[in-house]
CSV table of C-alpha atoms in Angstrom, one decimal:
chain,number,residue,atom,x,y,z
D,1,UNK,CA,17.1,-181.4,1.2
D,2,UNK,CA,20.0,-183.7,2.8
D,3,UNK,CA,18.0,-186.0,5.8
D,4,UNK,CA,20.8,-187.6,7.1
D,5,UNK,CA,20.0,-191.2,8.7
D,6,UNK,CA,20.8,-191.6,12.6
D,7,UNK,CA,24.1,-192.9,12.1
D,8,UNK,CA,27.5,-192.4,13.9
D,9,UNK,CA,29.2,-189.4,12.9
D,10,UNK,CA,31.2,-189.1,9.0
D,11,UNK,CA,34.5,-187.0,9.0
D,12,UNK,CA,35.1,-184.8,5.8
D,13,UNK,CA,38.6,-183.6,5.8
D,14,UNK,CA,39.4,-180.9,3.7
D,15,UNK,CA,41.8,-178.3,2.1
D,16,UNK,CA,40.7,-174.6,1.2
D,17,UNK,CA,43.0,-173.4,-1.6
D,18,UNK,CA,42.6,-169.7,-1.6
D,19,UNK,CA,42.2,-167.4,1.1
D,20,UNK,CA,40.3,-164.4,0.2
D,21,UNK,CA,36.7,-163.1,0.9
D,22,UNK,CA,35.2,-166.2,-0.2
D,23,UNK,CA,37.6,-169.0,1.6
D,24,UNK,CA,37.4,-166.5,5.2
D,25,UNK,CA,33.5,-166.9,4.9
D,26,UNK,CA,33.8,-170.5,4.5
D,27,UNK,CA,35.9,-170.9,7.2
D,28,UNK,CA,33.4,-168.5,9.6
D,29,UNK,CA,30.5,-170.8,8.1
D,30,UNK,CA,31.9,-174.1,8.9
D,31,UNK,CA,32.2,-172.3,12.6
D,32,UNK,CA,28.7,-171.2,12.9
D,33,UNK,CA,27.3,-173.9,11.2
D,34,UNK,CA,29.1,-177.0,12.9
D,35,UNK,CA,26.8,-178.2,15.2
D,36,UNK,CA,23.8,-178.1,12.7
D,37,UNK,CA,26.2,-180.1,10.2
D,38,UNK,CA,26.6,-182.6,12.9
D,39,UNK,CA,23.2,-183.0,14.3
D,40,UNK,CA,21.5,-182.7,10.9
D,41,UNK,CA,23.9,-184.4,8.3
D,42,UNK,CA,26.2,-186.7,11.0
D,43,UNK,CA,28.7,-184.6,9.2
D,44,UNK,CA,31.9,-183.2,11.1
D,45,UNK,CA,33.8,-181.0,8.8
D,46,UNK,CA,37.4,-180.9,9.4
D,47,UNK,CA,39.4,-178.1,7.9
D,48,UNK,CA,43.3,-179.7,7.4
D,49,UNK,CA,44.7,-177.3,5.3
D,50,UNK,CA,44.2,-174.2,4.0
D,51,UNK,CA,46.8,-172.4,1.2
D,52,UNK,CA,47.2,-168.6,0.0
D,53,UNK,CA,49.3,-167.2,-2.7
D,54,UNK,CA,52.3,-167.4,-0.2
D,55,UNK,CA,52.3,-170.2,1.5
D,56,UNK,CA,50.1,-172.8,3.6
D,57,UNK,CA,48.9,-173.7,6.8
D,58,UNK,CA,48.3,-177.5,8.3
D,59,UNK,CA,47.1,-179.3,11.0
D,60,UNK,CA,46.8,-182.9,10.6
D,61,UNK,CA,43.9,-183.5,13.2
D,62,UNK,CA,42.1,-180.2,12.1
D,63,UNK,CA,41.7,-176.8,13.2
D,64,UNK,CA,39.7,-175.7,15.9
D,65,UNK,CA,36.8,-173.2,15.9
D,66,UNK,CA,39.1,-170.5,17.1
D,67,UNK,CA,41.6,-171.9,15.2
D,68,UNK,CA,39.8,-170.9,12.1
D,69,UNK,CA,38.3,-167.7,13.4
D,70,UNK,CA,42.2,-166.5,13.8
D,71,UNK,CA,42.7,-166.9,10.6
D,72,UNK,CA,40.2,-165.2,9.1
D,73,UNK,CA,42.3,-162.6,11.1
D,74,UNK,CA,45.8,-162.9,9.3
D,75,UNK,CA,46.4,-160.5,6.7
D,76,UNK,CA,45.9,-161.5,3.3
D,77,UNK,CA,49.1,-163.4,2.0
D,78,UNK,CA,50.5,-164.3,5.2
D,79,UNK,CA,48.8,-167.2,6.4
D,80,UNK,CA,52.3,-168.8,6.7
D,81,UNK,CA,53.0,-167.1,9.6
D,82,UNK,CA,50.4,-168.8,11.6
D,83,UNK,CA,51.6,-171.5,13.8
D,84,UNK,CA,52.2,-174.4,11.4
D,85,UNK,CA,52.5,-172.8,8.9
D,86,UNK,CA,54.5,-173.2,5.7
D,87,UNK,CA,56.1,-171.7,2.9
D,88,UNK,CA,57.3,-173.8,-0.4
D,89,UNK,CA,55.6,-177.0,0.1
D,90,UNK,CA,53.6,-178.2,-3.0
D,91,UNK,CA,49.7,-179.1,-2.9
D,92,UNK,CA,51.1,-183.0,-3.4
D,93,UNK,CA,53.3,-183.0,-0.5
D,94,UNK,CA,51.0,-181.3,1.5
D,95,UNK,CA,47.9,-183.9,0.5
D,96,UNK,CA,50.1,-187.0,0.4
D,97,UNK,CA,50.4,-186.0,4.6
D,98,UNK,CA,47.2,-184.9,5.4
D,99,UNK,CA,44.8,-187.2,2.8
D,100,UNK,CA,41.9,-184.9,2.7
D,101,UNK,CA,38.5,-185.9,1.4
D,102,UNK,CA,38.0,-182.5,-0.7
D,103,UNK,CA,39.8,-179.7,-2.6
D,104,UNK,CA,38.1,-176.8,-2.1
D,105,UNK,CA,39.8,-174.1,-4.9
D,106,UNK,CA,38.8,-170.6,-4.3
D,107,UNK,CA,41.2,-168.8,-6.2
D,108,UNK,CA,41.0,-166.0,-8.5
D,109,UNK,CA,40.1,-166.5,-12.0
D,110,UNK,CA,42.3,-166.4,-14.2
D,111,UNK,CA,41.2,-166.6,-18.1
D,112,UNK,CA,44.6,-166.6,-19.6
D,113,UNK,CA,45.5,-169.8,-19.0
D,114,UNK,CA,43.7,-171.6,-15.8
D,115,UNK,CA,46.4,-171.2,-13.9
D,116,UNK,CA,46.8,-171.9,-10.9
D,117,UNK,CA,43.6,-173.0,-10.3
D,118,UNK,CA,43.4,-176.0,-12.6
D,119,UNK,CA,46.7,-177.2,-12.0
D,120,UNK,CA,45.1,-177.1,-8.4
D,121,UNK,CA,42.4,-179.3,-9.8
D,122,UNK,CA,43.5,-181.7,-11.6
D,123,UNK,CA,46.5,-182.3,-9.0
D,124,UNK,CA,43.7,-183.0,-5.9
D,125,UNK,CA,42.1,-185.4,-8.4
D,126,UNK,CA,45.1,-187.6,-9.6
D,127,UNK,CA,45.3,-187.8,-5.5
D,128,UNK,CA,42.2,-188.8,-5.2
D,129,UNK,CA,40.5,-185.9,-4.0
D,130,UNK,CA,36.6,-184.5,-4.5
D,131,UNK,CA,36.2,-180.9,-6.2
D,132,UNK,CA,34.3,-178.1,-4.9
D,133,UNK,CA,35.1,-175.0,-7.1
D,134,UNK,CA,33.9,-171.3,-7.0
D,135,UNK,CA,36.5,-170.7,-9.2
D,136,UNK,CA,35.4,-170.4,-12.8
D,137,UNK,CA,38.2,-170.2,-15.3
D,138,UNK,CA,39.3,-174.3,-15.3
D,139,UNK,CA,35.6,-174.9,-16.3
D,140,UNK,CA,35.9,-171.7,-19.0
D,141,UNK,CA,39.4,-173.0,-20.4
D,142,UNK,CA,40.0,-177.2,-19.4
D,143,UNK,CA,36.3,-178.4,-18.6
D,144,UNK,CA,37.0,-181.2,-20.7
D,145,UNK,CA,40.1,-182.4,-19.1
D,146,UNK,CA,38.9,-181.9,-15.7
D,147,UNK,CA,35.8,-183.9,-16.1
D,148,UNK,CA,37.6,-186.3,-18.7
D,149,UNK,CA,39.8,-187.0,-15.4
D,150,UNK,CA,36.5,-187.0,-12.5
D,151,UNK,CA,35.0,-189.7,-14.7
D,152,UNK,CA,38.2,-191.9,-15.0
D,153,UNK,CA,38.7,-191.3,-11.2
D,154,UNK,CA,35.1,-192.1,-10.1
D,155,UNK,CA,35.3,-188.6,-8.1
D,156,UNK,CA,32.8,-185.8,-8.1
D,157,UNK,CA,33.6,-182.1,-9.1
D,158,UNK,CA,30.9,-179.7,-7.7
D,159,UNK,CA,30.7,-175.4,-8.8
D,160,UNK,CA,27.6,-173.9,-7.5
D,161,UNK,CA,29.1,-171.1,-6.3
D,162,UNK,CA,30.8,-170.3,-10.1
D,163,UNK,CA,27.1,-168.6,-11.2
D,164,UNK,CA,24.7,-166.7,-9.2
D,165,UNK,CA,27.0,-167.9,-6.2
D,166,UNK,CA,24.3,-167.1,-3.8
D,167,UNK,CA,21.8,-168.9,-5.3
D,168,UNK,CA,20.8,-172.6,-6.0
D,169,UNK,CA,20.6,-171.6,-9.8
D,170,UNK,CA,22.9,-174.4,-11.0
D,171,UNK,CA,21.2,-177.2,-9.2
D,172,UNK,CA,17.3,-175.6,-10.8
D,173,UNK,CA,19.2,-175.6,-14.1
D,174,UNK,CA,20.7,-179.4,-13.8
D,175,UNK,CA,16.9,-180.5,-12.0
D,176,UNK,CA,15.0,-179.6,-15.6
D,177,UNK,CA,15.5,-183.0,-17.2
D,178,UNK,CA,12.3,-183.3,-19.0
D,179,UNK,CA,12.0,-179.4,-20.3
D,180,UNK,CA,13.6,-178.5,-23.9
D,181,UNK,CA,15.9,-175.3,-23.1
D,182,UNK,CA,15.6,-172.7,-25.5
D,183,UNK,CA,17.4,-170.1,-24.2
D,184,UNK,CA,18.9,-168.4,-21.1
D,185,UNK,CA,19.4,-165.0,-20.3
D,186,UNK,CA,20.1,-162.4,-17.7
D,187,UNK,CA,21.7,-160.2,-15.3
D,188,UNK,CA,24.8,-162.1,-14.8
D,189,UNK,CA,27.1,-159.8,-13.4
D,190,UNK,CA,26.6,-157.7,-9.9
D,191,UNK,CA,29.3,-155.1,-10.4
D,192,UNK,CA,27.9,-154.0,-14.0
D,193,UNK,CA,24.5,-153.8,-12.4
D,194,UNK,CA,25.0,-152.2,-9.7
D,195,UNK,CA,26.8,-149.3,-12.0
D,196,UNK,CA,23.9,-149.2,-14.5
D,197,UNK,CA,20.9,-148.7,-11.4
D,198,UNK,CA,23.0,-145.9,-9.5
D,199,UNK,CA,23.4,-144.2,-13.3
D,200,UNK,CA,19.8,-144.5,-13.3
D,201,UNK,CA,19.3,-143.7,-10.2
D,202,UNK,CA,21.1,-140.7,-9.9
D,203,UNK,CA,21.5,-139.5,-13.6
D,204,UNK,CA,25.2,-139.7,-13.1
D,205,UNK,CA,28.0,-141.1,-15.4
D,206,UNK,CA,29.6,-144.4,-15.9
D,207,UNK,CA,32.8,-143.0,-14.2
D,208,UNK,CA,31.2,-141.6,-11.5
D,209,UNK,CA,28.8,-144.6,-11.3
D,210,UNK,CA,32.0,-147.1,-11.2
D,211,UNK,CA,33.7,-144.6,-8.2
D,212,UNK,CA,31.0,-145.5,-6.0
D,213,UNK,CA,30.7,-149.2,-6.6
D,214,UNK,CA,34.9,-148.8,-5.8
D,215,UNK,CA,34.0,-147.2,-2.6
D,216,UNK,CA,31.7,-149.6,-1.4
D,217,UNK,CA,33.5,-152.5,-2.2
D,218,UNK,CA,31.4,-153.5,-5.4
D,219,UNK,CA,33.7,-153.3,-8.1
D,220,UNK,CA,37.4,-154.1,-7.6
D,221,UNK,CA,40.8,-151.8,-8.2
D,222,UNK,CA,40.8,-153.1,-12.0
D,223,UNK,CA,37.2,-153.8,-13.2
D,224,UNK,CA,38.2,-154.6,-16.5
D,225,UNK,CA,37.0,-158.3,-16.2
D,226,UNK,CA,33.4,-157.2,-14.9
D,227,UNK,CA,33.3,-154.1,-17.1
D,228,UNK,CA,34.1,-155.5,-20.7
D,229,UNK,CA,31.9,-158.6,-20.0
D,230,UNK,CA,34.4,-161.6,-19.4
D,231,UNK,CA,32.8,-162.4,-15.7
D,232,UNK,CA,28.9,-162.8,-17.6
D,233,UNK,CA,30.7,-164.5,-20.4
D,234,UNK,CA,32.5,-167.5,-18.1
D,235,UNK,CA,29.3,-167.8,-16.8
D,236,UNK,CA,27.2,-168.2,-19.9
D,237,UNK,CA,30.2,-171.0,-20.8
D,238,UNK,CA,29.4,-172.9,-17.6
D,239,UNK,CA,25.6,-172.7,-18.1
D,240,UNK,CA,26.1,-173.8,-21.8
D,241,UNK,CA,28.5,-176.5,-20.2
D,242,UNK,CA,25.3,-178.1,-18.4
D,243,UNK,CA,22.6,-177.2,-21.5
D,244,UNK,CA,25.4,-179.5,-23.3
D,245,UNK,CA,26.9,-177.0,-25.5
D,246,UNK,CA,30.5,-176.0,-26.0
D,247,UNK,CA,31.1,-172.2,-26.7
D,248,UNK,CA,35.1,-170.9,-26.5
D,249,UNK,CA,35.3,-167.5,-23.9
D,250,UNK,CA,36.5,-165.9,-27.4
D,251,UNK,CA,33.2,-166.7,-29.2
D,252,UNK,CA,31.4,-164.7,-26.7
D,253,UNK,CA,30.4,-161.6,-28.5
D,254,UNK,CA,30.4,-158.3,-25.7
D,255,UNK,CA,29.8,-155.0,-25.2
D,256,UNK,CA,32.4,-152.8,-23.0
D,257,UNK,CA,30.0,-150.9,-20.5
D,258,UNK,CA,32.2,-148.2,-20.4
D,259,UNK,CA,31.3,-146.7,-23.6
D,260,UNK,CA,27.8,-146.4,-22.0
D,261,UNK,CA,26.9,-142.5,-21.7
D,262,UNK,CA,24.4,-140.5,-19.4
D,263,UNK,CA,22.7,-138.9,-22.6
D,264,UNK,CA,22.3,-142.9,-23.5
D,265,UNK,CA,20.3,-142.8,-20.3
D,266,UNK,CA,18.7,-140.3,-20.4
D,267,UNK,CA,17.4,-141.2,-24.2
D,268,UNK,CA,16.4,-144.4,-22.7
D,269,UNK,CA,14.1,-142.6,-20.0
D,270,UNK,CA,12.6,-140.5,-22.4
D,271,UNK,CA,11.6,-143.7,-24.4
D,272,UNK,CA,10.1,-145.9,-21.2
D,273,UNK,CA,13.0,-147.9,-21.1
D,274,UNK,CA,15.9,-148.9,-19.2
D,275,UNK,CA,19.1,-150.4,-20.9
D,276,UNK,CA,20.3,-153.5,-19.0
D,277,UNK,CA,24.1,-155.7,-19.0
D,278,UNK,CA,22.0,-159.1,-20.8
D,279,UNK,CA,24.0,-162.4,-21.2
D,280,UNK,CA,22.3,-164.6,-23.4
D,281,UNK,CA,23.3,-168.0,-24.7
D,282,UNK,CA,20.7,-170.3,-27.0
D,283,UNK,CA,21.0,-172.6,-29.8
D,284,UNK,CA,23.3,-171.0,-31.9
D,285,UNK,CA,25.1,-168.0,-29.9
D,286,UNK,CA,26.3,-166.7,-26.4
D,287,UNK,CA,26.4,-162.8,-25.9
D,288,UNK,CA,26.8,-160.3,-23.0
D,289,UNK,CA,25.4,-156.8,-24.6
D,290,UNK,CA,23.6,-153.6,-23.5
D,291,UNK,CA,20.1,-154.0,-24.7
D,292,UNK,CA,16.8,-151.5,-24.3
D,293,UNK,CA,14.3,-153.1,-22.5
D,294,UNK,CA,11.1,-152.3,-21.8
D,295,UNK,CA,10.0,-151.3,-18.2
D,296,UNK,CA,7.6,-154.0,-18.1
D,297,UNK,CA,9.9,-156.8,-18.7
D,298,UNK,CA,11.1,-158.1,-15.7
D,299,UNK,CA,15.1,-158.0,-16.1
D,300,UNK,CA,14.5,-154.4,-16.7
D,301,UNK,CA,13.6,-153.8,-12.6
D,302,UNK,CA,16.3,-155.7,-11.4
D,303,UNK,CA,19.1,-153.5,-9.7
D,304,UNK,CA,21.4,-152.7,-7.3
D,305,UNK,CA,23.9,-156.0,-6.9
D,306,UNK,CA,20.6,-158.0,-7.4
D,307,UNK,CA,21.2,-161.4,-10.5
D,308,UNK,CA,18.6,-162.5,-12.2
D,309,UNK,CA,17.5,-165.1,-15.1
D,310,UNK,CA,15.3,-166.1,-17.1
D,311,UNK,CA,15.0,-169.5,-18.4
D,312,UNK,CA,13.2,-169.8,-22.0
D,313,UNK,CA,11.4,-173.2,-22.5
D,314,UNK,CA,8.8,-175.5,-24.5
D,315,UNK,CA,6.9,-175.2,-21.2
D,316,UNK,CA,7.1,-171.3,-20.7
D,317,UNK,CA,9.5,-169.1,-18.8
D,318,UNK,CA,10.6,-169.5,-15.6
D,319,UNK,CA,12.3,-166.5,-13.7
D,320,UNK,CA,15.2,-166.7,-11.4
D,321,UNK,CA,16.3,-163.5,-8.9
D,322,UNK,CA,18.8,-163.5,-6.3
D,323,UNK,CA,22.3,-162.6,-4.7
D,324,UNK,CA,25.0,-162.9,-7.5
D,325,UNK,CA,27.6,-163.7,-5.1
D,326,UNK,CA,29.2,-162.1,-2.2
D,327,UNK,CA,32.0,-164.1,0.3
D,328,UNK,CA,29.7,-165.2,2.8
D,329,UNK,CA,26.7,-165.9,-0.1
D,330,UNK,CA,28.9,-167.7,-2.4
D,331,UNK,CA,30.7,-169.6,1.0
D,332,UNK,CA,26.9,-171.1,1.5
D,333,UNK,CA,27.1,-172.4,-1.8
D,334,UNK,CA,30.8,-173.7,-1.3
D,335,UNK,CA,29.4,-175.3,2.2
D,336,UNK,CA,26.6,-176.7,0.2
D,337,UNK,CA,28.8,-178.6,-2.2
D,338,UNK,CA,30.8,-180.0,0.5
D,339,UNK,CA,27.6,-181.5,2.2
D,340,UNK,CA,26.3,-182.5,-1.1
D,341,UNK,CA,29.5,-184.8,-1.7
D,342,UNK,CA,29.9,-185.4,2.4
D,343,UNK,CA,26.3,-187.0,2.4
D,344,UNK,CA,26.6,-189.6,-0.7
D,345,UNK,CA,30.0,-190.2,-0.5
């Protein structure tokens, strides 16, 4: 996809600002894959800074492989104890010393306000700074002002990784210039799916469904965001973002999977079907709802942690499955941003 010329070799300094599951893969990624980014791209990736909820870690001339493979180590929250490391210094200071080349915001969501993830933004761009976001809620809440500000700026702002993170689905979408979009819909949301299959699978209830997708790491302490839709919903905002159409998280109508029962279930077995989590946005709407389909529709066999979607056009249906996300998934679509904007910039 990127064919890089046989020219001397381009640094890409960057920041990662958020440390969890997603910014540790990246980190192990840029590891494994930095010879191939070098021999194949002429790219050298140098990682300059890299912030938690605490504090931050820098080193002006980059950190090492090791370097980066210790701190995917440190506990979560304390990567200012790392040598170097820091605690009270703002993203300006921090970037007005170190100059890097791109943001890279992996922080949680938050759908409240954006915060602190657009501040994040919009900061690294007044300085100058390329975007790569897997973060979803400054697209959800300020997509206007962030991309009112990229524009003025001349600077790029990338978010594969915000829907079916380990997938190319937003670059298919953005490639279909010449097709009229009628609708999309799908399975947007691996935690939800993964608690309808195992209900299906073994005739349990949502409760104890949700208990195993806890123990396994699926869903988190508090699913609330997966389970009453808000995760499928920021997503259908996004896609409706690039399909040119501006829909408010609050105009999103959803169901709350929790009110799903295993006589619902079992009804739905009886009847040769199989009630699926569909987000849909089209024309006039956006929804994330519990809908009966039937077993030969193709959404209907999708399961486990499995995303899927289907794209409805003037020129037929196309059909979209794989991984919805995962750290090291959603990391290769991080990584892919950062080449995208390393290679034309």
């Amino acid at each position: 996809m990127f064919d890089a010329p046989n020219t001397k070799i381009k640094n890409i300094d960057i920041a990662i600002v958020g440390f969890g599951n997603v910014g540790r893969s990246l980190a192990k990624l840029i590891v494994y894959k930095r010879q191939v980014l070098e021999d194949k791209f002429n790219l050298r990736i140098n990682v300059k800074a890299i912030f938690d909820s605490k504090g931050a870690v820098v080193k002006e001339e980059g950190f090492s492989n090791y370097e980066l493979l210790k701190l995917t180590e440190i506990p979560r929250s304390k990567i200012s104890e790392f040598e170097n490391g820091l605690r009270g210094a703002s993203l300006k200071e921090i970037y007005d010393k170190i100059k890097p080349n791109i943001h890279v915001e992996l922080t949680p969501s938050n759908y409240i306000d954006g915060e602190p993830s657009t501040s994040n933004i919009l900061t690294a761009l007044n300085l100058d700074c390329n975007v790569v976001t897997a973060t979803k809620s400054p697209l959800v809440l300020h997509y206007d002002e962030i991309f009112s500000l990229t524009k003025k700026k001349g600077l790029k702002v990338k978010f594969r990784g915000t829907v079916m993170g380990g997938t190319p689905f937003i670059d298919l979408l953005m490639s279909l210039k010449s097709y009229e979009i009628i609708k999309v819909e799908g399975i947007l949301n691996a935690t939800t799916n993964f608690i309808l299959s195992t209900m299906y699978e073994k005739l349990i209830s949502y409760e104890q469904a949700l208990a195993e997708a806890k123990a396994i790491g699926v869903a988190e302490a508090d699913p609330s965001i997966d389970i009453k839709g808000i995760d499928a919903a920021a997503k259908l905002i996004i896609i409706g973002r690039l399909l040119g159409k501006r829909i408010s998280l609050d105009k999103v109508e959803r169901d709350d999977i929790s009110k799903l029962t295993l006589n619902d279930i079992i009804n739905s077995i009886k009847e040769n079907r199989v009630i699926k989590y569909i987000a849909t946005i089209d024309e006039s709407s956006a929804s994330v709802k519990l809908r009966s389909l039937e077993k030969s529709d193709p959404l209907a066999n999708i399961n486990g942690t499995t995303n899927a979607v289907r794209i409805v056009t003037d020129s037929g249906d196309l059909f979209f499955v794989g991984k919805g996300g995962g750290g090291m998934e959603t990391a290769h679509s991080v990584l892919d941003d950062i080449i995208s904007i390393g290679v034309s910039s």
